Each structure stands twice: as C-alpha cells, then as structure tokens.
Coordinates of C-alpha atoms and ligand atoms in Angstrom, one line a residue:
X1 CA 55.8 33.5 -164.7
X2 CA 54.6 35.1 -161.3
X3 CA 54.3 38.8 -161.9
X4 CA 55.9 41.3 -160.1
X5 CA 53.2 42.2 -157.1
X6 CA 53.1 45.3 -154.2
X7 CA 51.5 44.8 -151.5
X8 CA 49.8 47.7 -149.6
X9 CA 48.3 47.6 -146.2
X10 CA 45.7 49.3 -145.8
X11 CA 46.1 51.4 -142.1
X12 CA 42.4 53.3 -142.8
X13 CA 43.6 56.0 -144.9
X14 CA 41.2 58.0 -147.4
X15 CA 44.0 57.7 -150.4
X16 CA 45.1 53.9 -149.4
X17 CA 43.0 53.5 -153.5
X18 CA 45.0 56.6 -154.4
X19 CA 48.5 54.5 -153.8
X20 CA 47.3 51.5 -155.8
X21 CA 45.7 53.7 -158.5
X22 CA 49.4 55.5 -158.9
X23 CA 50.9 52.0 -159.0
X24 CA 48.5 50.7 -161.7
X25 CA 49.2 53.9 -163.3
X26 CA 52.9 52.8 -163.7
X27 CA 52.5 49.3 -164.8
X28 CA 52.8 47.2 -161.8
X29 CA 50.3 45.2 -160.4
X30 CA 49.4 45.6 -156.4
X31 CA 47.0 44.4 -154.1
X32 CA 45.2 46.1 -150.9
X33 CA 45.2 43.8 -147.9
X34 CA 43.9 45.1 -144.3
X35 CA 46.8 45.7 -141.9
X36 CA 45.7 42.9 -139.5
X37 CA 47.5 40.1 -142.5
X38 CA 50.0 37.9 -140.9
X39 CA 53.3 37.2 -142.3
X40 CA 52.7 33.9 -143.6
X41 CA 49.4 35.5 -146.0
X42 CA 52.5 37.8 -146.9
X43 CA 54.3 35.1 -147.9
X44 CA 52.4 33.1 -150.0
X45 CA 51.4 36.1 -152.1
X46 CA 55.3 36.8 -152.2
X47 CA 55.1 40.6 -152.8
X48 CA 57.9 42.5 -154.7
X49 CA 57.7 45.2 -152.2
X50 CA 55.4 46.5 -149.1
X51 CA 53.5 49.5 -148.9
X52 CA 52.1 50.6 -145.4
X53 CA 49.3 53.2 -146.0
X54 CA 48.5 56.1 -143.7
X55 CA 45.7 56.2 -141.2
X56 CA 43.6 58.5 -139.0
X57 CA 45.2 57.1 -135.7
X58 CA 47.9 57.9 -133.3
X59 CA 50.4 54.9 -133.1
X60 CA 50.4 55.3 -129.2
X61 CA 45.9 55.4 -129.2
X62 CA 44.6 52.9 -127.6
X63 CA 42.8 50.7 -130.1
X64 CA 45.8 51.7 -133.0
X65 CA 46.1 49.5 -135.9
X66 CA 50.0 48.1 -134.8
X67 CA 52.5 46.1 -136.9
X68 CA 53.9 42.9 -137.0
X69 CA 57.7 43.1 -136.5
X70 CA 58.0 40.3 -138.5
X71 CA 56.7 41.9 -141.5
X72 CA 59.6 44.1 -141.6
X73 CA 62.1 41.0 -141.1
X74 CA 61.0 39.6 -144.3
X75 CA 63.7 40.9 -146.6
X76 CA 61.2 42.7 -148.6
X77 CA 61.3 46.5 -149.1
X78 CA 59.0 48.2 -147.5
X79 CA 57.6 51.9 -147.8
X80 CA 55.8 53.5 -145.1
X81 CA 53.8 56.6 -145.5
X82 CA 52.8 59.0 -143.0
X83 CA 50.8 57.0 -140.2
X84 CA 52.6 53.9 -141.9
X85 CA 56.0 55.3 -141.5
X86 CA 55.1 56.1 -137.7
X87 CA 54.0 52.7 -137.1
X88 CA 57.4 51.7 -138.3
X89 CA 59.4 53.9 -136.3
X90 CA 57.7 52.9 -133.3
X91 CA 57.5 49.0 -134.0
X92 CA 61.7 49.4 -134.7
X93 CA 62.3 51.2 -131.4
X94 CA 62.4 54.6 -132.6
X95 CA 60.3 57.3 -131.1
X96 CA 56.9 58.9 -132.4
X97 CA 55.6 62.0 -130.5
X98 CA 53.4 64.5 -131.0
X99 CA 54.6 67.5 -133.0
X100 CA 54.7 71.1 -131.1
X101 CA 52.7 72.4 -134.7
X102 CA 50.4 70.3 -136.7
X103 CA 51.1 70.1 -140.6
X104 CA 48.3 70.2 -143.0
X105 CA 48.5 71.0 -146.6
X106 CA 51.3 72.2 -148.5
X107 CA 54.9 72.5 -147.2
X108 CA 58.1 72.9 -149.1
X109 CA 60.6 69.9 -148.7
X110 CA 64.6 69.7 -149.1
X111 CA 65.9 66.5 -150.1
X112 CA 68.8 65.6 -147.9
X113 CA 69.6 62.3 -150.0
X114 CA 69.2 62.0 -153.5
X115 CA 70.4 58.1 -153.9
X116 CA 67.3 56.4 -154.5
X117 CA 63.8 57.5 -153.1
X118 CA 64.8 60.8 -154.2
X119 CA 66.7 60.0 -156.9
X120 CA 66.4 62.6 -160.4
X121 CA 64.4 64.9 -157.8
X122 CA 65.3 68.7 -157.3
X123 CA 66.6 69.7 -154.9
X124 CA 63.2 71.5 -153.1
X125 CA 59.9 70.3 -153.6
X126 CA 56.2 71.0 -152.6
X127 CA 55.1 68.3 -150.5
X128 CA 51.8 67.8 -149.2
X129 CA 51.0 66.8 -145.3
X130 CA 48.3 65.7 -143.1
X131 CA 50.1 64.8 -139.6
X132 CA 49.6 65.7 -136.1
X133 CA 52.5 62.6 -135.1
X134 CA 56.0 62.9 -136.2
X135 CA 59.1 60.7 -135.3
X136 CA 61.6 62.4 -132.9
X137 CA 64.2 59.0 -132.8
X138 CA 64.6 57.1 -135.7
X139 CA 65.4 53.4 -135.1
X140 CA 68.9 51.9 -135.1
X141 CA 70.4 52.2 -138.9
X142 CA 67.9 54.7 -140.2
X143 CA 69.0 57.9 -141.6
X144 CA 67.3 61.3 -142.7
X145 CA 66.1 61.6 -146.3
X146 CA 64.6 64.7 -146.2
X147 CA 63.2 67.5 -144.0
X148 CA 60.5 70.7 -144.3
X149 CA 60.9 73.5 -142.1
X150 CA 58.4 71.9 -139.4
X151 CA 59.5 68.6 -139.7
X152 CA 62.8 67.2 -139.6
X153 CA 62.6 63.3 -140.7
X154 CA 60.2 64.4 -143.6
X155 CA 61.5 61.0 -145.1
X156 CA 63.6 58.3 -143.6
X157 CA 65.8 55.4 -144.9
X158 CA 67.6 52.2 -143.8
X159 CA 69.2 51.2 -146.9
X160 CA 70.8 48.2 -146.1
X161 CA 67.6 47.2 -144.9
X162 CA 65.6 48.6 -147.6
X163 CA 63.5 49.8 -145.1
X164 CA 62.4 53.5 -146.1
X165 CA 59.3 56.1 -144.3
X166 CA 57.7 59.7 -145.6
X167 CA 55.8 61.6 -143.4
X168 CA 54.1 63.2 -146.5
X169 CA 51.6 61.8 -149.3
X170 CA 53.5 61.1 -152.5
X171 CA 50.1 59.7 -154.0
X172 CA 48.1 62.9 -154.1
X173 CA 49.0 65.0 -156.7
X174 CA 49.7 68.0 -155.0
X175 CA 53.1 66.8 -154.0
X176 CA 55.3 67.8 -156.9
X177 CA 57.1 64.7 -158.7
X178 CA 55.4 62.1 -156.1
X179 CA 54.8 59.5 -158.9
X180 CA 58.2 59.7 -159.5
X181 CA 59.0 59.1 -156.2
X182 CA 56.7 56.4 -156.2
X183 CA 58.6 54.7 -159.3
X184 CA 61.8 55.0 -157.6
X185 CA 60.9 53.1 -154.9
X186 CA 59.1 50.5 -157.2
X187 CA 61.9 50.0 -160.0
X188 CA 64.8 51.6 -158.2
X189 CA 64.3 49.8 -154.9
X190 CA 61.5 46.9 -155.2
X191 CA 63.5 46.5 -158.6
X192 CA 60.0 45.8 -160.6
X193 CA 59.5 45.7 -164.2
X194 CA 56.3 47.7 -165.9
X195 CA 54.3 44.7 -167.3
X196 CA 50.9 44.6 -165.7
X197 CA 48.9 46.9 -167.9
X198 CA 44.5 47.3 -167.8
X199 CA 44.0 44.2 -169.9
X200 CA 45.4 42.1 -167.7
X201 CA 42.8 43.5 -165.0
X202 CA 39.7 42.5 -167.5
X203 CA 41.5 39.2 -168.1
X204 CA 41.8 38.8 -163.6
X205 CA 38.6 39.4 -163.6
X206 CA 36.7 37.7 -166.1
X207 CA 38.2 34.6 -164.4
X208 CA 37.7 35.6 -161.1
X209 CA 33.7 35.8 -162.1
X210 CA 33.8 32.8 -163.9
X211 CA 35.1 31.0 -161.1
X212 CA 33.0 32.4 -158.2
X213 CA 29.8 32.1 -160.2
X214 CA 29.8 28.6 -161.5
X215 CA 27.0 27.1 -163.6
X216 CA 24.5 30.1 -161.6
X217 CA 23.0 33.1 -163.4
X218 CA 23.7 36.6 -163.0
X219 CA 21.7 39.7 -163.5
X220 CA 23.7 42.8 -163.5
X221 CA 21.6 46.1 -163.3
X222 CA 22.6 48.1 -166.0
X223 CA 21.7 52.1 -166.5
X224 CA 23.1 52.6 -169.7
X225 CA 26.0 54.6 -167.8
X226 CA 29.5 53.7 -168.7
X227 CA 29.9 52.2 -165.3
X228 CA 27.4 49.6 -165.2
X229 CA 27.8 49.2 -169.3
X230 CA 31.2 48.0 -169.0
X231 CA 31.3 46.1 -166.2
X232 CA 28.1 43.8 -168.1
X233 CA 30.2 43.6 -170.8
X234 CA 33.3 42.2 -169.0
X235 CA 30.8 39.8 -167.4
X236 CA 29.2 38.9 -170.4
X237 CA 32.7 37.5 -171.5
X238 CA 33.1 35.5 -168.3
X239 CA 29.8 34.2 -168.7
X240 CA 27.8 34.5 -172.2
X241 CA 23.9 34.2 -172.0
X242 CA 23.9 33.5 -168.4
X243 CA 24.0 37.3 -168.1
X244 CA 21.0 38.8 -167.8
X245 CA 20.7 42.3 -167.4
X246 CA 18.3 44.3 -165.9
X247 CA 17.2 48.1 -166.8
X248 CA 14.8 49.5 -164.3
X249 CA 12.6 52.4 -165.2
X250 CA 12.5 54.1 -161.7
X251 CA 10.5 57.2 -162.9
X252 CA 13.1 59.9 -162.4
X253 CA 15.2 59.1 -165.6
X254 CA 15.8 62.2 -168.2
X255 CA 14.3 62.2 -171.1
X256 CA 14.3 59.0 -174.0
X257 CA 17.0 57.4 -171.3
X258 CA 15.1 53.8 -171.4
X259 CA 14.9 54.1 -175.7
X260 CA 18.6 54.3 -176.1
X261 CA 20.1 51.9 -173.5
X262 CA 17.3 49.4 -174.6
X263 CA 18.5 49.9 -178.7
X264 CA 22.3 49.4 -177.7
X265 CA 22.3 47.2 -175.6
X266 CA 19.5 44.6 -176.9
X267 CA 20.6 45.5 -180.9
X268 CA 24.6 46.0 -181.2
X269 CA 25.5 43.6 -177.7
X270 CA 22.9 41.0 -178.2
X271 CA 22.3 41.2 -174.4
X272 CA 19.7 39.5 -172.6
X273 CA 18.2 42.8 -171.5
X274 CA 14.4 43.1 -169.3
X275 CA 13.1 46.2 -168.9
X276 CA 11.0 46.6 -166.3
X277 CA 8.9 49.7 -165.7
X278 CA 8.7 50.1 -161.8
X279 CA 8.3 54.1 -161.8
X280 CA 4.9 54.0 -160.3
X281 CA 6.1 52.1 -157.5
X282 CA 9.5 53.9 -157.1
X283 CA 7.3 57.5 -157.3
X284 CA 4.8 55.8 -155.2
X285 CA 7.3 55.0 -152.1
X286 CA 9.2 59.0 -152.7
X287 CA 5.8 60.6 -152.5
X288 CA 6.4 63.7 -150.4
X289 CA 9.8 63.1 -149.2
X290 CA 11.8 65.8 -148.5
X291 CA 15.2 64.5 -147.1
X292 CA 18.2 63.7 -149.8
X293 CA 19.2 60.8 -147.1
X294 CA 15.7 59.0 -146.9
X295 CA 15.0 59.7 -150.5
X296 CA 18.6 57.9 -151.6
X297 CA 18.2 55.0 -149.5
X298 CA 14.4 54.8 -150.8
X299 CA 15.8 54.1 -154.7
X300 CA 19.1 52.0 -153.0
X301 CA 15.8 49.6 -151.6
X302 CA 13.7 49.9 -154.4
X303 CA 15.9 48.8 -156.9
X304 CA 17.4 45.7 -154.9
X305 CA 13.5 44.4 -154.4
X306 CA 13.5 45.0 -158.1
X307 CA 16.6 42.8 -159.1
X308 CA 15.0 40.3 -156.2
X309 CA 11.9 39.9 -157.7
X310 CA 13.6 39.6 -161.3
X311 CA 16.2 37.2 -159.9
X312 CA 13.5 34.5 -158.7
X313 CA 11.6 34.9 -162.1
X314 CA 14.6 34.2 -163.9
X315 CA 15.4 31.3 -161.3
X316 CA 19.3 30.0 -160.5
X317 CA 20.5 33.6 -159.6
X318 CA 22.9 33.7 -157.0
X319 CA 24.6 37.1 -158.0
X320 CA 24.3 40.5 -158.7
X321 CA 26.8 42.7 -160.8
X322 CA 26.8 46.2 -160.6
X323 CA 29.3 49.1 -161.8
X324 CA 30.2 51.0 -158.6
X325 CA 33.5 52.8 -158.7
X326 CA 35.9 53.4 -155.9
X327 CA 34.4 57.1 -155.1
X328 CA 31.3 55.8 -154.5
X329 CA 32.5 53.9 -151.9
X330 CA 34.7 56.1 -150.2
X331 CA 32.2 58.8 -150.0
X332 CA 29.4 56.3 -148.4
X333 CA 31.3 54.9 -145.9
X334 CA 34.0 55.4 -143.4
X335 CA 36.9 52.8 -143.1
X336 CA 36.3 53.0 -139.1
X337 CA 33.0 52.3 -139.3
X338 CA 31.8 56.0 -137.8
X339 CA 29.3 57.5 -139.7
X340 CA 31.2 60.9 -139.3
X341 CA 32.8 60.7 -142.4
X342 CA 29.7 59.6 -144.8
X343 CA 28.6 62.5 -147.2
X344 CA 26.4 60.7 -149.2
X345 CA 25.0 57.7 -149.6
X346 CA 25.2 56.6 -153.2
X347 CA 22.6 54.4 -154.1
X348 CA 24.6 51.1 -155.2
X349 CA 26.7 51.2 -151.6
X350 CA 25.5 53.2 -148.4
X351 CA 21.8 53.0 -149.9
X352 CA 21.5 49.4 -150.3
X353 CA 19.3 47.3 -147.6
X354 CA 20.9 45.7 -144.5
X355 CA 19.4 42.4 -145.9
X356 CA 20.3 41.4 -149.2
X357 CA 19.5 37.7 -151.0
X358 CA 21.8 38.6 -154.1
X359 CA 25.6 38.4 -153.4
X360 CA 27.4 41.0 -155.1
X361 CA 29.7 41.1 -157.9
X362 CA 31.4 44.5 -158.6
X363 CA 34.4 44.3 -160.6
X364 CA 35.4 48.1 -160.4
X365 CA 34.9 48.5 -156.8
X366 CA 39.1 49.6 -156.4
X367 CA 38.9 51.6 -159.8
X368 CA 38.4 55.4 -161.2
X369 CA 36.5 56.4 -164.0
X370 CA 38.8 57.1 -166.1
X371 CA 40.3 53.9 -165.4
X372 CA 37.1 52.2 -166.0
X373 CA 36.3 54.7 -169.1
X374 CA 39.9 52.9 -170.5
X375 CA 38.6 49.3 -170.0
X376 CA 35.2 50.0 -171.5
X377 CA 37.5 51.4 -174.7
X378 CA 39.0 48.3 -174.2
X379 CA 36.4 46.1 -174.2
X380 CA 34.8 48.3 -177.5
X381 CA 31.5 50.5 -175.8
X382 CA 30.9 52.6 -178.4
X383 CA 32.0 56.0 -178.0
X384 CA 28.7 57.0 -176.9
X385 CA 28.6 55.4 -173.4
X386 CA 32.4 55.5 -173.1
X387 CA 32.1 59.2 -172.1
X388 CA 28.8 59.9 -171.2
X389 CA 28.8 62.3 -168.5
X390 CA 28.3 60.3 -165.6
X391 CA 24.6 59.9 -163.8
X392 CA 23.7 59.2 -160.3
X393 CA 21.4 55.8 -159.4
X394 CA 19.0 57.9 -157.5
X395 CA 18.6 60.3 -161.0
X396 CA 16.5 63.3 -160.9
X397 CA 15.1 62.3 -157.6
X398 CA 18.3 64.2 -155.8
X399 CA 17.9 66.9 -158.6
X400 CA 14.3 67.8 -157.8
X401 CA 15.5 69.8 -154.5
X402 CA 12.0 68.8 -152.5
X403 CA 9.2 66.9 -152.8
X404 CA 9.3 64.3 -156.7
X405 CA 6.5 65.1 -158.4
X406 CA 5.5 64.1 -161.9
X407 CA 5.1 67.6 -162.9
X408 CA 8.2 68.9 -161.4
X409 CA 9.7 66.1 -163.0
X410 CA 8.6 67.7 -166.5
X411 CA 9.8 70.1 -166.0
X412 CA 13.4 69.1 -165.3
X413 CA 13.2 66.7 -168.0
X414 CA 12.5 69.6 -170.2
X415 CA 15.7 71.8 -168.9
X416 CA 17.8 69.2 -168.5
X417 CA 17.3 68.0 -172.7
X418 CA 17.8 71.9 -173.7
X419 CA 20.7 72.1 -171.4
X420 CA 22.4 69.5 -173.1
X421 CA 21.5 69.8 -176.6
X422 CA 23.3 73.3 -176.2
X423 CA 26.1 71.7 -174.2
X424 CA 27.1 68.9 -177.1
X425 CA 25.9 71.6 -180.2
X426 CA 28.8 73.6 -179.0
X427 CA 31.3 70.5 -178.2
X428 CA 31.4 71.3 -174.7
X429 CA 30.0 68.4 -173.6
X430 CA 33.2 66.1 -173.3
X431 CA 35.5 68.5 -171.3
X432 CA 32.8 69.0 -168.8
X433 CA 32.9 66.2 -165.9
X434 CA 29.0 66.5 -165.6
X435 CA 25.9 69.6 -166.9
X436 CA 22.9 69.2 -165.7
X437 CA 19.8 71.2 -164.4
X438 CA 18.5 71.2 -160.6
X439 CA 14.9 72.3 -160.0
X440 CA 14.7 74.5 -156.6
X441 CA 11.6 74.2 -154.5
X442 CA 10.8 77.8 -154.7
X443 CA 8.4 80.3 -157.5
X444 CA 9.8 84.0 -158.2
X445 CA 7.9 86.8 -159.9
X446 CA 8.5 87.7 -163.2
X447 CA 7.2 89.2 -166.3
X448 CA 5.8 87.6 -169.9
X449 CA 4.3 89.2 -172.0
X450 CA 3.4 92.8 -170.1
X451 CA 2.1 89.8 -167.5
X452 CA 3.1 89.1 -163.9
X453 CA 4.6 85.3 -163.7
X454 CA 4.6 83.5 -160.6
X455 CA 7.0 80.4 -161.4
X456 CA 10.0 77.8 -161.0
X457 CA 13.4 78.5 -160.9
X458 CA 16.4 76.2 -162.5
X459 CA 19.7 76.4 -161.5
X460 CA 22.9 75.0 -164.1
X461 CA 24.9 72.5 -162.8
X462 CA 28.5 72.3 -165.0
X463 CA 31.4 71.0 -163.4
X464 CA 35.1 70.0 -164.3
X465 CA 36.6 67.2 -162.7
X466 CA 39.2 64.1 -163.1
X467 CA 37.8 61.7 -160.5
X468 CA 34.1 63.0 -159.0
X469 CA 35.5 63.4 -155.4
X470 CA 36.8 67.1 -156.0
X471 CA 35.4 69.6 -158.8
X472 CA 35.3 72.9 -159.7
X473 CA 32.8 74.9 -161.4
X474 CA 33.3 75.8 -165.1
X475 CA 33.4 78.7 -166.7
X476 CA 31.0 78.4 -169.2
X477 CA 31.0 81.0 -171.8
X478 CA 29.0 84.0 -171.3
X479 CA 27.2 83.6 -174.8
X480 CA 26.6 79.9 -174.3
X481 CA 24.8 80.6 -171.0
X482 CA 22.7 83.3 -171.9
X483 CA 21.4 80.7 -175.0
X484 CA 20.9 78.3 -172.3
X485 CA 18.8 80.4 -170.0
X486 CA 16.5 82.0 -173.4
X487 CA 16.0 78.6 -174.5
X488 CA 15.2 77.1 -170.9
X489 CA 12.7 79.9 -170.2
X490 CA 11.2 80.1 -173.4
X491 CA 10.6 76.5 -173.6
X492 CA 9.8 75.1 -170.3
X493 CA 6.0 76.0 -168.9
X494 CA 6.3 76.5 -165.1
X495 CA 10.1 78.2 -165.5
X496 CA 10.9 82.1 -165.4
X497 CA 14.4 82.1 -163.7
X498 CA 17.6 80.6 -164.3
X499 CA 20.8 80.7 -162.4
X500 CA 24.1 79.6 -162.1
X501 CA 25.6 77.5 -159.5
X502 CA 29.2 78.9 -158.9
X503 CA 30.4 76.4 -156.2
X504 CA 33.5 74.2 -156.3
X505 CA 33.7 70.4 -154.1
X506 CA 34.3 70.4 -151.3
X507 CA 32.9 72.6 -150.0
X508 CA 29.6 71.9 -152.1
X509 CA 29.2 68.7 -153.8
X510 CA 28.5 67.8 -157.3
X511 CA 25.1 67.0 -156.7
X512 CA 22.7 69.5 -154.9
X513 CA 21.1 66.6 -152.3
Ligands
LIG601 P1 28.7 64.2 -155.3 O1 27.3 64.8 -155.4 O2 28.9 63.3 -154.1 O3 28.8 63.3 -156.6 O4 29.8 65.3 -155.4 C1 30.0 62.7 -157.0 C2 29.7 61.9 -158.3 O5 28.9 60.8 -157.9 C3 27.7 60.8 -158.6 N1 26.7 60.3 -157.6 C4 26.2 59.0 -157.7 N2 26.3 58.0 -158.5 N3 24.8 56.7 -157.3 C5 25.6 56.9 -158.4 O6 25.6 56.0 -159.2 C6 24.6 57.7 -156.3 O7 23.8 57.5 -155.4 C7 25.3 58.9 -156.5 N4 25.4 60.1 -155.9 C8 26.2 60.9 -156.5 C9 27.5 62.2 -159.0 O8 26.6 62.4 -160.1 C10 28.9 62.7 -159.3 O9 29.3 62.3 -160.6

C-alpha cells in the first residue's frame, strides 16, 4: 500500500526542515522538493497534501521563486505559509503588498474560524511572524481565518477548494498550539493516517544505499560521535563487510578519544575499522593559524585527502558516508547561494574541498539529533554514544582560541577531562547539550604559593539546548563550579584562571571560533 505522503516545496526558507521535522513528528511521511517541480513530478509522487514553505523574497522581486497555477488545480490540498501563502494569493489573482508596519516576532492572533485549520484552538493565540509582504485582496472564494492586530488575513481559506494560507510560522515552536494546527490540516483536511514512524526511515534508507552503491565499497568516517556511529551502523546493514570505516587521528582529539571508539567499534560491532594517525600532518598544515574560517576548512581538506588516500588503498570505493545533521547544513550555507548568511563552516559541509573524488552518502542530512539519537536507540548504540555530548569535526582546533600547539593542546586535554569527570560524577552530564573547556590566547598574573604566576586562562563552556542552532547557557551550580575551577587550576601546569562563559546563541555561538 502507497503510504500517505506531503509534499513541501521548498521556497528558501530557514525552517522549510522545521515543517518536515513537525510532520515526521506526527507520523506522516513528507518529502522536500525545490519549488521549480512541475506538476507532472507532483503527480507521480501523488502527495496526500502540499505544503508551500516560506522564503526570503518578495512575490513581486524580480528573480522571485513563482508558482505553477497548475499546482493548485490539482485537487490536492495545499497549505501555504508566509511567503508560500503570498505566492498563492498572487498566482490566484489576489493582491500582495507591502505592509505599512513590518511584523517580526511574537504577535497575538484571534481566530476568526474554528472549522478546520483552527479547529480545538482557543480562541487567542501567540503567533510568531517574520513578514514584510502581506495580502490586501484575497482571491475569488477565499475567506479570513484569522487576524492579529497588524495583519488582517493572518490565515486564509478556500474550503471548497481546500486551498488554505498563514502568514505566520506554525512550525516554530514559539507559536502556541502550531503542531496542532499542523495536524489539523494533515488529518482533518489532507485526511492522513499516522503510520510512518523512524523505522521506516532506517528501512528507506538502508535500501536507498544499497541500491545507489551496488557491488562498490564504502568507507564512512566515523568519530565515535553518535552522528557518524549511527549512520555506519545503518550502512553496515545495507551493506555488511563492504563498509569500511575510517577513524582519523587529526591531533586535536580530547583525551583516550581514539582508545574507546577503536574498542567499540572493532570489539562489540565487528566493524572493519582503520585507524589512521595523521595528527602530524593535520598539526603540520594548522601550524600558526590564527583564523577559525581557514583553520575549519584546513581539517574539512585534510580529512577528505585522508579518506582519498584510504579509499584507493582499499580499492573499488566509489562512496563516502558521513553523519552530518541538518544544522550543520543550515548553518554552512545559504539556500540563495550568498555567503551572507554562513556562520560557520562545519567541517563535513562548508569545509569540504571544491573537488572531491568520493561521492557522498549522508543519510541524516534532513534530520535532528534527537531524531538521529532515536534511530541510533533504534538501531542498539549502546547508551554510551547514544548521548554523548556532541563534538565538532574540527575538535579542539576551534577550542584552542589562537594558534594549535601541542602544548596548548595539553593543556586543554587536561581541563577538558577534569571538566567532565566532575560534569558526569554529579549526573549532570546528560541534561547539558554540550561542557567543554576553551583555552584563551592570553596569560594573567596570579599567585601560588606566596609566588607571582604568569599563566593561561580557561574558560567553561556548558550549554542547554534541543537542536544546536539556539542555546542557552546553564546554570551550573555554584558548588559544582567552584570544584571545577580548584581542580582545573590545581591540576593543569600552565593554568591560574578560570572563568565562565555566560552567553546564550544567538547572539554567541556554541563554539568560541
Ligand atoms: P555552533 O558553534 O555553530 O555549534 O553554535 C552548533 C553545534 O555544532 C557543532 N559544530 C560542529 N560539528 N563539525 C561538526 O561536526 C563542525 O565543523 C562543527 N562546528 C560546530 C558544535 O559543537 C555544536 O554542537
């Protein structure tokens, strides 16, 4: 039996993943085609219902995604949200203008129409907005759903047509009940049932490797990390023996990193595993660099001429599998393709060379961690790497603010290990997102001993967070920090300060380069 399938077009919005995350989330299974499809791909993957996702246009720019009437004529429900509820009103001969005051943020809503969208909804809700655009005419047979004080077709409705618009975001959380209104348009409207569920994503995709790969090895680099741990796992299924994975020793791992992944891995997963020590050359290459950028896209490089090398020694490798997650890829790149909106580039996407021999496979590309943390439960990790506090590809590297050097990278190691020991002896270790230990590139005076110290200073990295792309700092107990500090400038030669960073993201970021 066909299962039930949505269909989102992506217009360039940042939280088009965010709408098929909040269907997955409700049991449906949805797929995220560019807006440029034509009807007759539409057709063929015979979608339950249509999503249009928002975008960072105007509908009347020139150079605006635009949409295909016929799309709409295809007796399919369709929900467009904020840009994708413009382009509707302007591609059904309504109007779309400019508003008199722009809408960002929070803004209370009153639903006008409770039959279906809105159904089981109060009557006033918190919505959240991001428009400059808003539709002044609504095409023939369209009615008002709902309104906010600045805008008057907050949410819009043709229900003969099933045909519906919201100018707001009922994927981000901060709009009160928007899953809900989400699952009225998917079960109420689309009239879907709630059958797909994560196994049937391992199952798609251990197929979908199988198939693309043929009789060719794979190597997958694998950090130990739950990411990359799951996703060989998953390939392993598709493929048995003709995974090989790869750990690379780049020389700014923490400490006994390489020992453990190498035990799992080769011992309880009977993995093909080949450790290859390339921290000389990786050190070699970041000697004296400076910039976060050059120093990310150094390890991106690196690594890939790694896997290359490894590839022709293993022969018949055509592919390589890595674990990157959907915030990875957001945050390196920009759906427009101007660099404006790049924060970071994260080693496994932004940082990767323009030339590549290995075709990539990466099976979580659309997914969270969470999500991912689910399938590796799913898939039995042991607990261990399941929820491992995630670490970055480039490692201590973008830790080390300044020049890597082996002794400042003692250093760190050193912190970093007390820092967590305390972390997990005091069961902290799972409720925080990520704790770790930054080494600035400056020396303070202080005083050991009756003795006047010249030395390093460490600063505490402990965040809370659901998905990576926003965090806030937690509030460690007072007790618990003063341990860490003692311990950290007790033990570590080269350390006499320790402080706290108290920043949330945005505006700072997890990581300090
Ligand atoms: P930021 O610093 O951007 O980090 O707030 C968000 C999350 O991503 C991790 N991170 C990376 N992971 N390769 C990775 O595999 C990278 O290049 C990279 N950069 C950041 C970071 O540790 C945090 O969990």
């Amino acid at each position: 039996m066909k299962k039930d399938t949505i269909l989102i077009l992506d217009f360039g919005s940042q939280y088009t993943q965010l709408i098929a995350r909040r269907i997955r989330e409700l049991k449906v299974f949805s797929i995220i085609e560019p807006c440029t499809i034509g009807a007759t791909k539409i057709k063929e993957i015979g979608p339950k219902g249509i999503i249009l996702s928002g975008g960072p246009h105007s509908v009347y720019e020139k150079g605006a995604p635009s949409l295909q009437k016929r799309i709409v004529g295809l007796g399919v429900p369709v929900l467009g949200i904020c840009y994708g509820m413009q382009i509707l009103v302007k591609a059904l001969n309504g109007q779309v203008k400019e508003a008199k005051k722009r809408e960002y943020g929070r803004a209370p809503m009153y639903i006008d129409d409770h039959h279906d969208l809105f159904f089981s909804l109060p009557a006033k809700i918190i919505s959240w907005m991001s428009h400059t655009d808003q539709a002044m005419v609504l095409p023939k047979g369209f009615v008002q759903l709902a309104h906010t004080g600045n805008t008057k077709f907050a949410a819009i409705g043709n229900r003969k047509e099933k045909i519906y618009g919201v100018q707001f975001h009922p994927e981000v959380v901060h709009t009160e009940a928007g899953l809900q209104i989400i699952s009225n348009f998917l079960f109420r409207i689309c009239e879907c049932f709630a059958t797909w569920q994560l196994s049937d994503f391992i199952t798609e995709q251990v197929n979908q490797i199988r198939k693309r790969v043929g009789k060719k090895n794979i190597i997958c680099g694998l950090s130990g990390g739950v990411d990359s741990s799951a996703a060989a796992i998953l390939t392993q299924k598709a493929v048995g023996r003709r995974l090989k994975c790869i750990f690379v020793n780049n020389g700014v791992l923490r400490r006994s990193e390489a020992k453990k992944v190498i035990s799992v891995f080769r011992n309880h997963f009977k993995i093909d595993l080949h450790y290859i020590d390339a921290s000389a050359a990786f050190l070699g290459k970041l000697k004296e660099v400076i910039d976060p950028e050059k120093k990310r896209k150094i390890i991106g490089h690196e690594f890939i001429r790694v896997f290359e090398r490894q590839a022709a020694k293993i022969r018949n490798v055509e592919f390589l599998v890595q674990g990157t997650l959907y915030p990875d890829v957001i945050e390196s790149t920009s759906f427009f393709g101007g660099p404006t909106s790049r924060i970071k580039s994260h080693h496994n996407v932004a940082g990767l060379p323009l030339k590549m021999k290995l075709k990539l496979i990466e099976p979580f590309r659309q997914l969270f961690k969470d999500e991912v943390r689910e399938i590796a439960s799913l898939l039995k990790l042991p607990q261990d790497i399941i929820y491992r506090q995630p670490f970055p590809g480039p490692g201590l590297a973008v830790r080390i603010v300044g020049a890597v050097t082996r002794e400042r990278l003692t250093m760190l190691r050193e912190a970093d290990s007390i820092l967590e020991d305390i972390i997990r002896k005091y069961n902290l270790y799972r409720d925080l997102w990520q704790t770790f230990c930054v080494l600035l590139p400056l020396k303070t005076v202080g005083v050991m001993g009756d003795k006047r110290t010249y030395e390093h200073v460490v600063a505490i990295r402990a965040v809370t967070s659901l998905d990576g792309m926003t965090a806030d700092w937690a509030k460690l107990p007072h007790q618990i920090l003063e341990k860490i500090s003692n311990a950290i400038i007790n033990k570590v030669r080269g350390v006499n300060r320790v402080v706290l960073d108290i920043s949330s993201k945005p505006p700072a970021t997890i990581e300090w380069e």
